[in-house]
Short mmCIF file of C-alpha atoms in Angstrom, two decimals:
data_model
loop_
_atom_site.label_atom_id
_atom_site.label_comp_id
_atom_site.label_asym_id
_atom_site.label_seq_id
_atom_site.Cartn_x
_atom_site.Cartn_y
_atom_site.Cartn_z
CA UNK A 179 223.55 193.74 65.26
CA UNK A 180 226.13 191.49 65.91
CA UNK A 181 227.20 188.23 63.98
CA UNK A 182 225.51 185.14 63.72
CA UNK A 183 227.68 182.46 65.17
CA UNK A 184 228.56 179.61 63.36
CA UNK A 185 226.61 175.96 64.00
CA UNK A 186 230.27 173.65 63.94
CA UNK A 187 229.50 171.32 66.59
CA UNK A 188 226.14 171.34 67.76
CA UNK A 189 224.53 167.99 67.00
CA UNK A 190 220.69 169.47 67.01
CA UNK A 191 220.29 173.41 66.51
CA UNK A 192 217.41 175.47 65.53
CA UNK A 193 216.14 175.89 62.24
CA UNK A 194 214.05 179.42 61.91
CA UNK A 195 213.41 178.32 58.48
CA UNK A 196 211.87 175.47 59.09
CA UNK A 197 208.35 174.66 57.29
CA UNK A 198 205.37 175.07 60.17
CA UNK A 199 207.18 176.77 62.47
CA UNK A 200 206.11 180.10 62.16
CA UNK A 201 203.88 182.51 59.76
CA UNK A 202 203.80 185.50 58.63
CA UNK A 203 200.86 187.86 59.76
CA UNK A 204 200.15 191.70 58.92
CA UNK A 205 199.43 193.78 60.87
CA UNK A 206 199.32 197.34 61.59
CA UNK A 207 202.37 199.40 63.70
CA UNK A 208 202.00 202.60 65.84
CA UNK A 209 201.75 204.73 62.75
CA UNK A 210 198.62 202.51 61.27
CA UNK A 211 201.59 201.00 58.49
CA UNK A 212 201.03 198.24 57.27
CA UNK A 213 203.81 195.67 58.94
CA UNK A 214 204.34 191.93 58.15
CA UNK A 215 206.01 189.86 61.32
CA UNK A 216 206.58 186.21 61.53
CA UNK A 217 204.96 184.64 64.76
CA UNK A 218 205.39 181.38 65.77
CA UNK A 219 202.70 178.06 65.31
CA UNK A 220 200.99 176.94 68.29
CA UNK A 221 200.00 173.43 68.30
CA UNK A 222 198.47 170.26 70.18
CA UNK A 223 200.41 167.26 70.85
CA UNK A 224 198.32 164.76 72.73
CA UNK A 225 200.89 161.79 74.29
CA UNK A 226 199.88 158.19 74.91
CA UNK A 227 202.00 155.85 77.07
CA UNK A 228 200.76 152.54 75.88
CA UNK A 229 197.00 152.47 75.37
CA UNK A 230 196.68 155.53 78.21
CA UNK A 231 196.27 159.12 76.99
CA UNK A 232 198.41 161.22 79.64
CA UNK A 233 198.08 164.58 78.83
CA UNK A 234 197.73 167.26 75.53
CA UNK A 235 200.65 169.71 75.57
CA UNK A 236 201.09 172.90 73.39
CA UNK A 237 203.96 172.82 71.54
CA UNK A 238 205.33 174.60 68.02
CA UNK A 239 205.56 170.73 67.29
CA UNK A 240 208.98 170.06 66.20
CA UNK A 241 210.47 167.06 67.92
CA UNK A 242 207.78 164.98 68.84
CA UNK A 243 209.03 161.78 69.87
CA UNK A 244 211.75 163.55 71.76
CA UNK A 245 208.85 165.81 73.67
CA UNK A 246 207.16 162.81 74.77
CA UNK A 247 210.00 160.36 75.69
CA UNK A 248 211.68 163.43 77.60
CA UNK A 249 208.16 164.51 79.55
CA UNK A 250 207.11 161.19 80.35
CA UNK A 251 210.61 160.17 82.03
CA UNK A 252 210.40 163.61 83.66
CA UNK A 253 207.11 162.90 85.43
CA UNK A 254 208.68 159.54 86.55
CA UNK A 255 206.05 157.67 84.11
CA UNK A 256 209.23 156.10 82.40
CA UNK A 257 212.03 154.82 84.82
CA UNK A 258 215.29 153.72 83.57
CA UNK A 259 214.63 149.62 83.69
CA UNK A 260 212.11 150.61 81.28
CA UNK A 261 212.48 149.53 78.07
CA UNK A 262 211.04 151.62 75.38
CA UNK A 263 209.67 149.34 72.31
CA UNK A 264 208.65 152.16 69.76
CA UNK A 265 207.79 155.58 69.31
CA UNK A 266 204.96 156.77 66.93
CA UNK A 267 204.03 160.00 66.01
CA UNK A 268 200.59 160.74 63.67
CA UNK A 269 201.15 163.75 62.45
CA UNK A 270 197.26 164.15 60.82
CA UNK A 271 195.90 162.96 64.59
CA UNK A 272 198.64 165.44 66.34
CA UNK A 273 199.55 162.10 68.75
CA UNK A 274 202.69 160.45 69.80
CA UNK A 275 202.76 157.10 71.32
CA UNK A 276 205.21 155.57 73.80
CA UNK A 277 205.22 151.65 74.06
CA UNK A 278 206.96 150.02 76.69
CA UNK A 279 208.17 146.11 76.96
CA UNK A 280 205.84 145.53 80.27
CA UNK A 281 202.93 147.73 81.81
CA UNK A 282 204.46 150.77 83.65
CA UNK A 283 202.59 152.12 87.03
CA UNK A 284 201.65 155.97 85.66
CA UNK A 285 197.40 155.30 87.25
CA UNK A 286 198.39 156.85 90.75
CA UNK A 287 200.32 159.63 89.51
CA UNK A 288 197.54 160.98 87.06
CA UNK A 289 195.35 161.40 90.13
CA UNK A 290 197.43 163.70 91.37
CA UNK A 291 198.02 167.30 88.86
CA UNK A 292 199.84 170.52 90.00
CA UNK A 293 200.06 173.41 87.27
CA UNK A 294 203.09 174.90 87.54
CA UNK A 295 204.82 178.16 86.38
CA UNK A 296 205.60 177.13 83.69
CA UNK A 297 204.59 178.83 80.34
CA UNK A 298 201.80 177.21 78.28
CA UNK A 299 200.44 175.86 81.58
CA UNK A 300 203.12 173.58 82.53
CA UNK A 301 201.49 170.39 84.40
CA UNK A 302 203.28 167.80 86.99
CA UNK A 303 201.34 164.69 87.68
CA UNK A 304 202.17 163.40 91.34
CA UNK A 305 204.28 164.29 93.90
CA UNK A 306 206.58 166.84 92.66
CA UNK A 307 209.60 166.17 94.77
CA UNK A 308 208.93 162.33 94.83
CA UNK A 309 212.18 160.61 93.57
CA UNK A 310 214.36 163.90 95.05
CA UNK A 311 215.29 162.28 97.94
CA UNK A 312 218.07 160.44 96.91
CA UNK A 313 219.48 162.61 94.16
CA UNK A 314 222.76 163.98 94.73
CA UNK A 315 224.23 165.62 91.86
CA UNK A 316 227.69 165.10 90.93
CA UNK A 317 230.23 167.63 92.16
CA UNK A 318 231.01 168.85 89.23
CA UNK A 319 233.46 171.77 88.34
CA UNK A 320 232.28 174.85 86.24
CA UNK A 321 234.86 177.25 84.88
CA UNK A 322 233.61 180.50 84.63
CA UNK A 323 235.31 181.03 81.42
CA UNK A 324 233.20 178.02 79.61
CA UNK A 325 230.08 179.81 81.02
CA UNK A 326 230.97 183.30 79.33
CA UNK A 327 231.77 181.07 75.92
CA UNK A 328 228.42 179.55 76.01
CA UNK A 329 226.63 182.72 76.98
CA UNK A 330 228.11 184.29 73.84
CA UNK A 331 227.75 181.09 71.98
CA UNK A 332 224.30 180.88 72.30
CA UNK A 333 222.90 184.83 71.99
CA UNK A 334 224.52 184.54 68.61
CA UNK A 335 223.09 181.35 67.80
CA UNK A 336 220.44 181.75 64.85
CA UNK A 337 216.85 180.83 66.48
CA UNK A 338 213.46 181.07 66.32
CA UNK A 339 213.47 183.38 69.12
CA UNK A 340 215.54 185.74 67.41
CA UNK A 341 213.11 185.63 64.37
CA UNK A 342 209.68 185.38 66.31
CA UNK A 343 209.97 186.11 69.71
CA UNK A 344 207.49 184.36 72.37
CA UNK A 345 209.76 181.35 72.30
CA UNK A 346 211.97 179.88 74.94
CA UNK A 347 214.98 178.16 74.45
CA UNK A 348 217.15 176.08 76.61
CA UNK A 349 220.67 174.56 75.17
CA UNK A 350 222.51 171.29 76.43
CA UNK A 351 226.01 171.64 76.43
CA UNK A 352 229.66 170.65 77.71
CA UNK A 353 232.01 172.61 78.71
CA UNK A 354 232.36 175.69 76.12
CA UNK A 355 230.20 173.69 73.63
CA UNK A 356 226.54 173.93 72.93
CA UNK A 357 225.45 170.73 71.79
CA UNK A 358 221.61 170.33 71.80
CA UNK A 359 219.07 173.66 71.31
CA UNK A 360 215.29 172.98 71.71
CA UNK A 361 212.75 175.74 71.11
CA UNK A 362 209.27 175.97 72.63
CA UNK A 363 206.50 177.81 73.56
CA UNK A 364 206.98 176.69 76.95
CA UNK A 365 210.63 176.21 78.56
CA UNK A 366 209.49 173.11 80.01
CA UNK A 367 208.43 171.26 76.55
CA UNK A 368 212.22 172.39 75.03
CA UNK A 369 213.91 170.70 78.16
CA UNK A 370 211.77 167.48 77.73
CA UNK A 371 212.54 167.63 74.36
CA UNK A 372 215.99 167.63 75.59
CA UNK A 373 215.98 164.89 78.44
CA UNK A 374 214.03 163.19 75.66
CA UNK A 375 216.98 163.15 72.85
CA UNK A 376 219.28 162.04 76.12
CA UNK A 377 217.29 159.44 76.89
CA UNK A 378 216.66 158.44 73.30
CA UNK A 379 220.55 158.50 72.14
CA UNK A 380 222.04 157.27 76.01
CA UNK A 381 223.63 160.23 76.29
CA UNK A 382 225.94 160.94 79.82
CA UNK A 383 224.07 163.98 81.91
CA UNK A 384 227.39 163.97 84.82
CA UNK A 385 229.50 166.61 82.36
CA UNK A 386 226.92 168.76 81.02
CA UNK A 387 225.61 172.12 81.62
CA UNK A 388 221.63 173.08 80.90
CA UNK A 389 221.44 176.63 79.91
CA UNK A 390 217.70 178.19 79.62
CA UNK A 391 216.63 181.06 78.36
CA UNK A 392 213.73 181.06 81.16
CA UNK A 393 213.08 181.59 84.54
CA UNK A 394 215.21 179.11 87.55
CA UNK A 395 211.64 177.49 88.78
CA UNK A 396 211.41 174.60 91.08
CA UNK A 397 209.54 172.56 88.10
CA UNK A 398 213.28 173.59 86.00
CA UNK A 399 214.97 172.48 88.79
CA UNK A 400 213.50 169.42 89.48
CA UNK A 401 213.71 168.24 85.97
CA UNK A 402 217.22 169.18 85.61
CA UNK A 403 217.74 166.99 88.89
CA UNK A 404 216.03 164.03 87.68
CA UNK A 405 218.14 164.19 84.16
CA UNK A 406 221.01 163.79 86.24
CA UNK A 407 222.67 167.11 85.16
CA UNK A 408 224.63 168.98 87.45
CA UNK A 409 224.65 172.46 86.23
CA UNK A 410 222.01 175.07 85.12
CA UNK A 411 222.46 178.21 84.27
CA UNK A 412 220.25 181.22 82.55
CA UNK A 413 219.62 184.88 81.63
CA UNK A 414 216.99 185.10 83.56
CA UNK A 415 216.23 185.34 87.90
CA UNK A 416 215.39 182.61 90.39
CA UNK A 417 212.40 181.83 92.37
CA UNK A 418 213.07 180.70 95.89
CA UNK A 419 211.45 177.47 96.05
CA UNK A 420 213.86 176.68 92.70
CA UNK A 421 217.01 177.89 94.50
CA UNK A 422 216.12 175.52 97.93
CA UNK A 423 215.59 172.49 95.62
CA UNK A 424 219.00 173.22 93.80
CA UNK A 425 221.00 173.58 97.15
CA UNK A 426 218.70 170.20 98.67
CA UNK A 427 220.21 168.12 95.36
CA UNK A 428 223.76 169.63 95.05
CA UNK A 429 222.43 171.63 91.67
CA UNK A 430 224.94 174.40 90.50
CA UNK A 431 222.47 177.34 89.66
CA UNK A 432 223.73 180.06 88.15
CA UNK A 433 221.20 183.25 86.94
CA UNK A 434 221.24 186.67 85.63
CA UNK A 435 223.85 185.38 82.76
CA UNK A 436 224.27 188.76 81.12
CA UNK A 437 227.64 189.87 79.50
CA UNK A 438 230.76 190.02 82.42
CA UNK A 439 227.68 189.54 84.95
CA UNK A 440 225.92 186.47 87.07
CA UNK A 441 224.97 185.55 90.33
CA UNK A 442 225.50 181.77 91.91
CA UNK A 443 222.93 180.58 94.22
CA UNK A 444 223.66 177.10 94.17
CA UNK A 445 227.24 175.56 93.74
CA UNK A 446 229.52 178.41 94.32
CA UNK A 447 232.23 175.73 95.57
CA UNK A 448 232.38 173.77 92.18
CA UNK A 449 232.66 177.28 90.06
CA UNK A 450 236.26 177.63 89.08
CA UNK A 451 237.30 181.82 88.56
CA UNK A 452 239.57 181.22 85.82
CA UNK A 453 238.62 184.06 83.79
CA UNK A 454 238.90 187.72 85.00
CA UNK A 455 235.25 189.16 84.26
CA UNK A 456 236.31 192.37 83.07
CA UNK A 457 237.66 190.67 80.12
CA UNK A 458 234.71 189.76 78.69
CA UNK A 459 232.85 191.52 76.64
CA UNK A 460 230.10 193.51 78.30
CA UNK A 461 226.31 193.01 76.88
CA UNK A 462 224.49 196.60 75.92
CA UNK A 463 221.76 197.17 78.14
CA UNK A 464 219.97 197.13 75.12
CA UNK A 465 220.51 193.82 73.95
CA UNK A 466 218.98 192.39 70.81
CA UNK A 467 218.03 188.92 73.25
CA UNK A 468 216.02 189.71 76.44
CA UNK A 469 215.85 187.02 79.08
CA UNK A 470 212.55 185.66 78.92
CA UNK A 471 209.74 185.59 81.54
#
């Protein structure tokens, strides 16, 4: 198995040891062993923009005021001349609550709910696409050489995936360096969690790169749009509503990551070849990280 990677410059990673996380449960293996595994918590986290409940998401509850500042600006519930007066999480009532400075206009959009594909039973609340219309990404270059770093970066990086499984991941980074990894049951709680911490901190999206461990959907598009970030790249495939979004907003979307290979959908014009492929270390077809579903 190969080497844990090192955790020099990422400003939030994951912590497999963290208390609540996971448990450990025995069971029985194909023999009728005994066999103790850890699996990974499953939680409610009910989020309140001002005195309005919005929705109850299942998360492995790490991160809470991140999950709810990130999902709310998401939905559009939270525009930028917002301002954010305080954050509150209860852990004993499993709420979070987001107060703004003046009453924000969320009433129409919970009439409307789509369940996407996301896992967990991801939820949008209006119009999908509203806001798409006038995002154009920036034009940002990609060197192929910073993708392969951050590929192998990442797979190395010590998670809860590795440890539990039935976890998605997805990684904000720059250039060859991971910055930000957020875990979840559901890939699109860790990328709220992420546009969250952005939002939160007033973090720049025009340089980074989003890298998921879970399928290119339109709802992973579309967030990744309305963050503002111009790349996104994963191990895993596309779905062809995701793909026309990400070629509608200028998106560089980049699947199949795996060892010397990936495929560019999105973008191709901003990638940058600086690296000859076959110098990179192949991944075994049998690879101790499968892209997840």
């Amino acid at each position: 198995m190969a080497q844990h990677d090192d955790l020099t410059g990422y400003i939030i990673a994951p912590d497999p040891q963290a208390a609540r996380l996971t448990r450990s449960v025995v069971g029985h293996d194909q023999t009728g062993a005994p066999s103790e595994i850890s699996v990974v918590e499953e939680r409610p986290l009910t989020i309140f923009l001002n005195g309005q409940e919005i929705v109850t998401a299942m998360t492995i509850g790490d991160y809470p005021d991140y999950l709810a500042l990130g999902f709310l600006r998401n939905q559009g519930m939270l525009l930028a001349s917002d301002e954010v007066t305080g954050v509150s999480y209860d852990d004993e009532l499993e709420t979070v609550v987001v107060r703004t400075a003046t009453p924000t206009n969320h009433e129409e959009k919970l009439k409307k709910k789509t369940r996407t594909s996301g896992c967990a039973v991801g939820t949008v609340f209006g119009d999908m696409m509203e806001g798409l219309e006038d995002v154009r990404l920036p034009a940002t270059p990609v060197k192929t050489s910073d993708l392969y770093a951050l590929a192998g970066r990442i797979n190395r990086t010590p998670s809860l995936y590795l440890t539990a499984g039935a976890i998605h991941g997805t990684v904000l980074c720059q250039r060859a360096q991971p910055l930000v990894y957020m875990e979840d049951v559901g890939r699109h709680n860790a990328v709220d969690k992420i546009a969250g911490w952005m939002l939160s901190e007033g973090v720049s999206a025009a340089d980074k790169v989003l890298y998921t461990t879970g399928r290119l959907t339109s709802e992973m598009v579309i967030k990744t749009a309305m963050m503002g970030v111009p790349v996104l790249a994963s191990r895993s495939g596309f779905t062809a509503w995701g793909v026309e979004i990400a070629q509608q907003v200028g998106l560089t979307l980049i699947g199949r990551m795996r060892g010397q290979r990936f495929i560019c959908l999105s973008g191709e014009d901003r990638l940058v070849r600086d690296i000859d492929p076959t110098s990179v270390p192949d991944e075994p077809r049998k690879s101790g990280r499968k892209a997840s579903a």
